[in-house]
One Martini backbone bead per residue (centre of mass of N, CA, C, O) as a GRO file, in nm:
protein
  396
    1UNK     BB    1  17.739   8.594   8.437
    2UNK     BB    2  17.717   8.706   8.105
    3UNK     BB    3  17.637   8.939   7.814
    4UNK     BB    4  17.619   8.934   7.442
    5UNK     BB    5  17.486   9.180   7.197
    6UNK     BB    6  17.355   9.114   6.864
    7UNK     BB    7  17.169   9.315   6.638
    8UNK     BB    8  16.874   9.316   6.423
    9UNK     BB    9  16.643   9.484   6.171
   10UNK     BB   10  16.607   9.248   5.995
   11UNK     BB   11  16.390   9.070   5.828
   12UNK     BB   12  16.228   8.767   5.787
   13UNK     BB   13  16.134   8.476   5.646
   14UNK     BB   14  15.887   8.299   5.748
   15UNK     BB   15  15.866   7.998   5.883
   16UNK     BB   16  15.735   7.724   5.988
   17UNK     BB   17  15.710   7.605   6.279
   18UNK     BB   18  15.751   7.379   6.521
   19UNK     BB   19  15.546   7.190   6.711
   20UNK     BB   20  15.808   7.024   6.815
   21UNK     BB   21  16.033   7.018   7.042
   22UNK     BB   22  16.344   6.979   7.091
   23UNK     BB   23  16.565   6.864   7.275
   24UNK     BB   24  16.830   6.873   7.440
   25UNK     BB   25  17.146   6.889   7.444
   26UNK     BB   26  17.399   6.622   7.413
   27UNK     BB   27  17.664   6.786   7.341
   28UNK     BB   28  17.958   6.852   7.227
   29UNK     BB   29  17.942   6.780   6.889
   30UNK     BB   30  17.639   6.625   6.858
   31UNK     BB   31  17.563   6.713   6.571
   32UNK     BB   32  17.513   6.830   6.219
   33UNK     BB   33  17.717   7.020   6.274
   34UNK     BB   34  17.906   7.280   6.329
   35UNK     BB   35  18.047   7.525   6.557
   36UNK     BB   36  18.059   7.317   6.866
   37UNK     BB   37  18.361   7.227   7.010
   38UNK     BB   38  18.412   7.428   7.288
   39UNK     BB   39  18.230   7.451   7.516
   40UNK     BB   40  17.971   7.652   7.638
   41UNK     BB   41  18.064   7.661   7.961
   42UNK     BB   42  18.311   7.804   7.901
   43UNK     BB   43  18.518   8.056   7.939
   44UNK     BB   44  18.667   8.292   7.809
   45UNK     BB   45  18.949   8.152   7.662
   46UNK     BB   46  18.888   7.865   7.703
   47UNK     BB   47  19.014   7.529   7.702
   48UNK     BB   48  19.041   7.227   7.623
   49UNK     BB   49  18.887   6.983   7.783
   50UNK     BB   50  18.598   6.841   7.873
   51UNK     BB   51  18.442   6.781   8.136
   52UNK     BB   52  18.244   6.544   8.253
   53UNK     BB   53  18.117   6.756   8.467
   54UNK     BB   54  17.852   6.940   8.354
   55UNK     BB   55  17.615   7.163   8.406
   56UNK     BB   56  17.494   7.171   8.102
   57UNK     BB   57  17.426   6.845   8.115
   58UNK     BB   58  17.246   6.874   8.352
   59UNK     BB   59  16.945   6.808   8.436
   60UNK     BB   60  16.668   7.041   8.456
   61UNK     BB   61  16.415   7.178   8.577
   62UNK     BB   62  16.158   7.346   8.502
   63UNK     BB   63  16.068   7.657   8.516
   64UNK     BB   64  15.871   7.846   8.661
   65UNK     BB   65  15.580   7.978   8.607
   66UNK     BB   66  15.547   8.315   8.543
   67UNK     BB   67  15.703   8.527   8.688
   68UNK     BB   68  15.973   8.683   8.771
   69UNK     BB   69  16.228   8.673   8.937
   70UNK     BB   70  16.270   8.899   9.241
   71UNK     BB   71  16.519   9.132   9.344
   72UNK     BB   72  16.674   9.344   9.592
   73UNK     BB   73  16.910   9.575   9.640
   74UNK     BB   74  17.133   9.680   9.839
   75UNK     BB   75  17.097  10.038   9.882
   76UNK     BB   76  16.927  10.089   9.594
   77UNK     BB   77  16.643   9.920   9.502
   78UNK     BB   78  16.709   9.749   9.282
   79UNK     BB   79  16.585   9.533   9.044
   80UNK     BB   80  16.609   9.172   8.980
   81UNK     BB   81  16.637   8.968   8.679
   82UNK     BB   82  16.597   8.722   8.468
   83UNK     BB   83  16.703   8.624   8.153
   84UNK     BB   84  16.476   8.492   8.132
   85UNK     BB   85  16.566   8.135   8.186
   86UNK     BB   86  16.825   8.222   8.279
   87UNK     BB   87  17.090   8.303   8.514
   88UNK     BB   88  17.084   8.606   8.447
   89UNK     BB   89  17.138   8.902   8.609
   90UNK     BB   90  16.920   9.193   8.578
   91UNK     BB   91  16.829   9.492   8.557
   92UNK     BB   92  16.524   9.640   8.516
   93UNK     BB   93  16.713   9.882   8.452
   94UNK     BB   94  16.867  10.019   8.176
   95UNK     BB   95  17.138  10.151   7.957
   96UNK     BB   96  17.120  10.351   7.683
   97UNK     BB   97  17.312  10.489   7.379
   98UNK     BB   98  17.128  10.622   7.203
   99UNK     BB   99  17.221  10.935   7.066
  100UNK     BB  100  17.395  11.026   7.337
  101UNK     BB  101  17.645  10.874   7.293
  102UNK     BB  102  17.848  11.070   7.093
  103UNK     BB  103  17.631  11.309   7.035
  104UNK     BB  104  17.442  11.491   7.247
  105UNK     BB  105  17.672  11.435   7.462
  106UNK     BB  106  17.916  11.458   7.661
  107UNK     BB  107  18.157  11.269   7.795
  108UNK     BB  108  18.109  11.387   8.087
  109UNK     BB  109  17.805  11.328   8.103
  110UNK     BB  110  17.835  11.017   8.044
  111UNK     BB  111  17.984  10.958   8.298
  112UNK     BB  112  17.763  11.056   8.498
  113UNK     BB  113  17.548  10.862   8.407
  114UNK     BB  114  17.693  10.598   8.454
  115UNK     BB  115  17.762  10.638   8.746
  116UNK     BB  116  17.468  10.661   8.848
  117UNK     BB  117  17.372  10.394   8.764
  118UNK     BB  118  17.572  10.206   8.909
  119UNK     BB  119  17.508  10.325   9.203
  120UNK     BB  120  17.189  10.234   9.153
  121UNK     BB  121  17.225   9.916   9.007
  122UNK     BB  122  17.307   9.928   8.719
  123UNK     BB  123  17.412   9.642   8.488
  124UNK     BB  124  17.291   9.744   8.190
  125UNK     BB  125  17.456   9.791   7.879
  126UNK     BB  126  17.357   9.958   7.576
  127UNK     BB  127  17.462   9.897   7.233
  128UNK     BB  128  17.626   9.980   6.915
  129UNK     BB  129  17.785  10.008   6.608
  130UNK     BB  130  17.594  10.255   6.490
  131UNK     BB  131  17.624  10.437   6.712
  132UNK     BB  132  17.774  10.706   6.620
  133UNK     BB  133  17.959  10.545   6.436
  134UNK     BB  134  18.102  10.409   6.729
  135UNK     BB  135  18.125  10.608   6.966
  136UNK     BB  136  17.953  10.487   7.188
  137UNK     BB  137  18.147  10.249   7.234
  138UNK     BB  138  18.403  10.436   7.289
  139UNK     BB  139  18.289  10.571   7.530
  140UNK     BB  140  18.201  10.334   7.708
  141UNK     BB  141  18.478  10.208   7.724
  142UNK     BB  142  18.637  10.444   7.851
  143UNK     BB  143  18.480  10.452   8.112
  144UNK     BB  144  18.511  10.154   8.219
  145UNK     BB  145  18.829  10.183   8.222
  146UNK     BB  146  18.846  10.421   8.427
  147UNK     BB  147  18.659  10.290   8.663
  148UNK     BB  148  18.739   9.984   8.731
  149UNK     BB  149  18.517   9.775   8.718
  150UNK     BB  150  18.404   9.498   8.753
  151UNK     BB  151  18.330   9.269   8.490
  152UNK     BB  152  18.127   9.101   8.667
  153UNK     BB  153  17.907   9.361   8.741
  154UNK     BB  154  17.844   9.374   8.431
  155UNK     BB  155  17.649   9.437   8.126
  156UNK     BB  156  17.710   9.401   7.766
  157UNK     BB  157  17.559   9.535   7.487
  158UNK     BB  158  17.526   9.454   7.137
  159UNK     BB  159  17.488   9.544   6.775
  160UNK     BB  160  17.462   9.359   6.451
  161UNK     BB  161  17.474   9.530   6.107
  162UNK     BB  162  17.553   9.833   6.105
  163UNK     BB  163  17.862   9.946   5.979
  164UNK     BB  164  17.981  10.014   5.702
  165UNK     BB  165  17.998  10.065   5.360
  166UNK     BB  166  18.059   9.800   5.286
  167UNK     BB  167  17.903   9.503   5.209
  168UNK     BB  168  18.081   9.344   5.439
  169UNK     BB  169  17.997   9.575   5.680
  170UNK     BB  170  17.712   9.437   5.660
  171UNK     BB  171  17.490   9.257   5.826
  172UNK     BB  172  17.479   8.855   5.860
  173UNK     BB  173  17.729   8.747   5.813
  174UNK     BB  174  17.983   8.580   5.945
  175UNK     BB  175  18.190   8.797   5.883
  176UNK     BB  176  18.041   9.045   6.014
  177UNK     BB  177  17.999   8.923   6.301
  178UNK     BB  178  18.304   8.884   6.364
  179UNK     BB  179  18.420   9.167   6.278
  180UNK     BB  180  18.223   9.351   6.410
  181UNK     BB  181  18.262   9.245   6.701
  182UNK     BB  182  18.572   9.302   6.704
  183UNK     BB  183  18.527   9.603   6.681
  184UNK     BB  184  18.355   9.647   6.926
  185UNK     BB  185  18.582   9.547   7.134
  186UNK     BB  186  18.783   9.770   7.057
  187UNK     BB  187  18.610  10.007   7.144
  188UNK     BB  188  18.541   9.883   7.435
  189UNK     BB  189  18.786   9.730   7.564
  190UNK     BB  190  18.701   9.418   7.542
  191UNK     BB  191  18.698   9.061   7.548
  192UNK     BB  192  18.383   9.073   7.591
  193UNK     BB  193  18.048   9.019   7.553
  194UNK     BB  194  17.691   8.952   7.664
  195UNK     BB  195  17.515   9.003   7.380
  196UNK     BB  196  17.342   8.866   7.078
  197UNK     BB  197  17.175   8.976   6.770
  198UNK     BB  198  16.977   8.804   6.519
  199UNK     BB  199  16.895   8.623   6.216
  200UNK     BB  200  16.848   8.383   6.060
  201UNK     BB  201  16.911   8.051   6.082
  202UNK     BB  202  17.225   8.053   5.991
  203UNK     BB  203  17.307   8.234   6.238
  204UNK     BB  204  17.316   8.010   6.470
  205UNK     BB  205  17.594   7.942   6.396
  206UNK     BB  206  17.755   8.189   6.424
  207UNK     BB  207  17.677   8.235   6.725
  208UNK     BB  208  17.794   7.986   6.830
  209UNK     BB  209  18.092   8.062   6.740
  210UNK     BB  210  18.117   8.316   6.908
  211UNK     BB  211  18.087   8.174   7.183
  212UNK     BB  212  18.321   7.960   7.143
  213UNK     BB  213  18.535   8.213   7.109
  214UNK     BB  214  18.456   8.429   7.361
  215UNK     BB  215  18.290   8.699   7.246
  216UNK     BB  216  18.032   8.561   7.379
  217UNK     BB  217  17.767   8.436   7.595
  218UNK     BB  218  17.515   8.537   7.435
  219UNK     BB  219  17.201   8.541   7.247
  220UNK     BB  220  16.984   8.729   7.043
  221UNK     BB  221  16.703   8.931   6.949
  222UNK     BB  222  16.582   9.170   6.701
  223UNK     BB  223  16.293   9.229   6.566
  224UNK     BB  224  16.129   8.978   6.599
  225UNK     BB  225  15.925   8.719   6.532
  226UNK     BB  226  15.794   8.446   6.678
  227UNK     BB  227  15.853   8.253   6.452
  228UNK     BB  228  16.149   8.318   6.426
  229UNK     BB  229  16.243   8.237   6.695
  230UNK     BB  230  16.140   7.947   6.695
  231UNK     BB  231  16.312   7.858   6.445
  232UNK     BB  232  16.582   7.920   6.592
  233UNK     BB  233  16.539   7.704   6.817
  234UNK     BB  234  16.497   7.452   6.640
  235UNK     BB  235  16.772   7.469   6.500
  236UNK     BB  236  16.934   7.439   6.752
  237UNK     BB  237  16.815   7.165   6.857
  238UNK     BB  238  16.876   6.999   6.601
  239UNK     BB  239  17.202   7.090   6.570
  240UNK     BB  240  17.336   7.166   6.862
  241UNK     BB  241  17.284   7.461   6.928
  242UNK     BB  242  17.250   7.793   7.023
  243UNK     BB  243  17.002   7.961   7.169
  244UNK     BB  244  16.813   8.202   7.236
  245UNK     BB  245  16.725   8.434   7.539
  246UNK     BB  246  16.634   8.699   7.377
  247UNK     BB  247  16.427   8.998   7.309
  248UNK     BB  248  16.440   9.299   7.133
  249UNK     BB  249  16.184   9.549   7.204
  250UNK     BB  250  15.930   9.747   7.170
  251UNK     BB  251  15.784   9.924   7.463
  252UNK     BB  252  15.463  10.088   7.524
  253UNK     BB  253  15.164  10.242   7.560
  254UNK     BB  254  15.146  10.233   7.220
  255UNK     BB  255  15.323   9.946   7.228
  256UNK     BB  256  15.195   9.603   7.299
  257UNK     BB  257  15.149   9.326   7.154
  258UNK     BB  258  15.420   9.168   7.159
  259UNK     BB  259  15.494   9.184   7.470
  260UNK     BB  260  15.190   9.087   7.577
  261UNK     BB  261  15.131   8.836   7.366
  262UNK     BB  262  15.364   8.692   7.226
  263UNK     BB  263  15.625   8.655   7.428
  264UNK     BB  264  15.502   8.500   7.685
  265UNK     BB  265  15.482   8.236   7.526
  266UNK     BB  266  15.781   8.204   7.480
  267UNK     BB  267  15.864   8.195   7.772
  268UNK     BB  268  15.720   7.941   7.850
  269UNK     BB  269  15.830   7.746   7.615
  270UNK     BB  270  16.168   7.862   7.588
  271UNK     BB  271  16.276   8.116   7.772
  272UNK     BB  272  16.220   8.394   7.639
  273UNK     BB  273  16.305   8.700   7.683
  274UNK     BB  274  16.290   9.064   7.757
  275UNK     BB  275  16.432   9.359   7.602
  276UNK     BB  276  16.320   9.685   7.638
  277UNK     BB  277  16.247   9.972   7.439
  278UNK     BB  278  16.121  10.300   7.434
  279UNK     BB  279  15.920  10.387   7.663
  280UNK     BB  280  15.921  10.720   7.571
  281UNK     BB  281  15.950  10.777   7.268
  282UNK     BB  282  16.199  10.976   7.292
  283UNK     BB  283  16.041  11.163   7.513
  284UNK     BB  284  15.718  11.190   7.446
  285UNK     BB  285  15.637  11.055   7.726
  286UNK     BB  286  15.528  11.354   7.852
  287UNK     BB  287  15.393  11.643   8.034
  288UNK     BB  288  15.576  11.902   7.944
  289UNK     BB  289  15.415  11.965   7.656
  290UNK     BB  290  15.088  11.976   7.682
  291UNK     BB  291  15.031  11.781   7.415
  292UNK     BB  292  15.279  11.957   7.272
  293UNK     BB  293  15.536  11.931   7.019
  294UNK     BB  294  15.813  12.096   6.965
  295UNK     BB  295  16.064  12.169   6.739
  296UNK     BB  296  16.277  12.199   6.997
  297UNK     BB  297  16.283  11.924   7.067
  298UNK     BB  298  16.534  11.708   7.151
  299UNK     BB  299  16.415  11.425   7.045
  300UNK     BB  300  16.359  11.557   6.727
  301UNK     BB  301  16.617  11.662   6.674
  302UNK     BB  302  16.718  11.544   6.348
  303UNK     BB  303  16.431  11.366   6.336
  304UNK     BB  304  16.193  11.371   6.115
  305UNK     BB  305  16.038  11.098   6.162
  306UNK     BB  306  15.962  11.188   6.458
  307UNK     BB  307  15.827  11.459   6.401
  308UNK     BB  308  15.595  11.335   6.206
  309UNK     BB  309  15.480  11.151   6.424
  310UNK     BB  310  15.414  11.368   6.644
  311UNK     BB  311  15.235  11.552   6.427
  312UNK     BB  312  15.039  11.351   6.385
  313UNK     BB  313  14.724  11.242   6.446
  314UNK     BB  314  14.816  11.022   6.637
  315UNK     BB  315  15.021  11.185   6.801
  316UNK     BB  316  14.809  11.385   6.927
  317UNK     BB  317  14.647  11.170   7.068
  318UNK     BB  318  14.873  11.068   7.244
  319UNK     BB  319  14.922  11.332   7.397
  320UNK     BB  320  14.645  11.353   7.528
  321UNK     BB  321  14.666  11.085   7.685
  322UNK     BB  322  14.911  11.168   7.856
  323UNK     BB  323  14.745  11.395   7.999
  324UNK     BB  324  14.543  11.187   8.133
  325UNK     BB  325  14.783  11.065   8.327
  326UNK     BB  326  14.831  11.289   8.539
  327UNK     BB  327  14.633  11.214   8.777
  328UNK     BB  328  14.769  10.938   8.840
  329UNK     BB  329  15.049  11.040   8.901
  330UNK     BB  330  14.972  11.230   9.135
  331UNK     BB  331  14.844  11.000   9.312
  332UNK     BB  332  15.140  10.849   9.319
  333UNK     BB  333  15.381  11.062   9.319
  334UNK     BB  334  15.457  11.108   9.011
  335UNK     BB  335  15.561  11.085   8.694
  336UNK     BB  336  15.480  10.996   8.382
  337UNK     BB  337  15.739  10.852   8.313
  338UNK     BB  338  15.741  10.676   8.556
  339UNK     BB  339  15.481  10.537   8.496
  340UNK     BB  340  15.557  10.426   8.219
  341UNK     BB  341  15.803  10.253   8.315
  342UNK     BB  342  15.646  10.078   8.518
  343UNK     BB  343  15.437   9.962   8.315
  344UNK     BB  344  15.657   9.797   8.156
  345UNK     BB  345  15.753   9.615   8.408
  346UNK     BB  346  15.487   9.444   8.439
  347UNK     BB  347  15.540   9.249   8.211
  348UNK     BB  348  15.568   8.972   8.111
  349UNK     BB  349  15.909   8.862   8.056
  350UNK     BB  350  16.053   9.100   8.159
  351UNK     BB  351  16.371   9.209   8.242
  352UNK     BB  352  16.428   9.486   8.072
  353UNK     BB  353  16.458   9.845   8.069
  354UNK     BB  354  16.560  10.086   7.849
  355UNK     BB  355  16.730  10.387   7.901
  356UNK     BB  356  16.714  10.732   7.772
  357UNK     BB  357  16.956  10.994   7.834
  358UNK     BB  358  17.085  11.348   7.907
  359UNK     BB  359  17.110  11.300   8.226
  360UNK     BB  360  17.141  11.256   8.567
  361UNK     BB  361  16.865  11.366   8.646
  362UNK     BB  362  16.698  11.205   8.452
  363UNK     BB  363  16.772  10.936   8.551
  364UNK     BB  364  16.681  10.952   8.847
  365UNK     BB  365  16.384  10.985   8.776
  366UNK     BB  366  16.354  10.710   8.626
  367UNK     BB  367  16.454  10.522   8.862
  368UNK     BB  368  16.175  10.575   9.030
  369UNK     BB  369  16.003  10.350   8.892
  370UNK     BB  370  16.046  10.126   9.096
  371UNK     BB  371  15.861  10.252   9.324
  372UNK     BB  372  15.595  10.251   9.146
  373UNK     BB  373  15.538   9.959   9.084
  374UNK     BB  374  15.417   9.876   9.371
  375UNK     BB  375  15.154  10.092   9.297
  376UNK     BB  376  15.039   9.899   9.067
  377UNK     BB  377  14.739   9.821   9.058
  378UNK     BB  378  14.483   9.678   8.916
  379UNK     BB  379  14.310   9.941   8.924
  380UNK     BB  380  14.523  10.127   8.793
  381UNK     BB  381  14.561   9.965   8.526
  382UNK     BB  382  14.260   9.967   8.430
  383UNK     BB  383  14.254  10.279   8.406
  384UNK     BB  384  14.477  10.301   8.195
  385UNK     BB  385  14.336  10.123   7.974
  386UNK     BB  386  14.085  10.314   7.960
  387UNK     BB  387  14.254  10.559   7.841
  388UNK     BB  388  14.394  10.420   7.604
  389UNK     BB  389  14.217  10.182   7.438
  390UNK     BB  390  14.474   9.935   7.361
  391UNK     BB  391  14.427   9.646   7.470
  392UNK     BB  392  14.529   9.356   7.420
  393UNK     BB  393  14.438   9.027   7.294
  394UNK     BB  394  14.431   8.716   7.326
  395UNK     BB  395  14.359   8.440   7.117
  396UNK     BB  396  14.290   8.246   7.355
   0.00000   0.00000   0.00000
């Protein structure tokens, strides 16, 4: 199984979530309306009647609480985890295409990066319709087509919200979700994608329709609050629709509250996992700048908001703390970047951490975080928390 993701960055008006979760779906078409008549367990393009014995309808025991099940790939050392409590297995490190594919690096370099990632066991490739105005999807699609890798061996995710200039070409109307996703599939040259992220409760119906039509296999949320995710889950259960399986959120040394406090509770309650992004803050969490980020830094070139953030008072304090981590990295025999990525992988409920790189060499360095993960003892984590001074505390 694979997943297709359409994400949104628009925030909802949160309504109070239901205290009591609804029971499991009773079967296809068994709710109070909505486009759910296709049989959600069927493969894309499949039709016909739904067989009597469907795995999706067989009651399953609840997944065990605690850490995600993890396995190591033969020959690559890559670790694989379930996406939330779904059965989809994704590499703990994924490859993001924001800024780089179709924008900052050549198509040849992009192919090198993707090839190295795949050969090192990465099976999750994340993109969006807005990245480089669609060129990132086109570049990714061209590479995947030229490589001829089995479609079943990798997961492609995309995000839907910012499309074209017309009012109907952006947002989360059913029209744009469907037409935007069809545009993404055309650029990617794929028959379906693997995960879609959305907003508003009525989007649950649209996402169910997208999955029923075989355009995607799963959907998730992006930059939602915990109450909003819970609301979407409750709506899905109430009206016999398909609930989200994961949330895509920023997570790094200096942004911890949501992934470390809010999302683990949802993981245990309803099985929603996390795919996190920007573990290095667009390349700013590294010791190579010696605590000072120059104007020539590739990460902030052309992004004034990122430059302002890096040069702010808080940004300078964060850079100083990054340098404080250098002795710990040296002790573990790794770089600060590898340490920061491995630290992100420790968080409960995190299925995969998306990497953004500009070269194959940089990717290989970041993939080394998988080996660093096993060295992060409780004592080391406590030392890192002491240096950062920002450990969030659960309200419980």
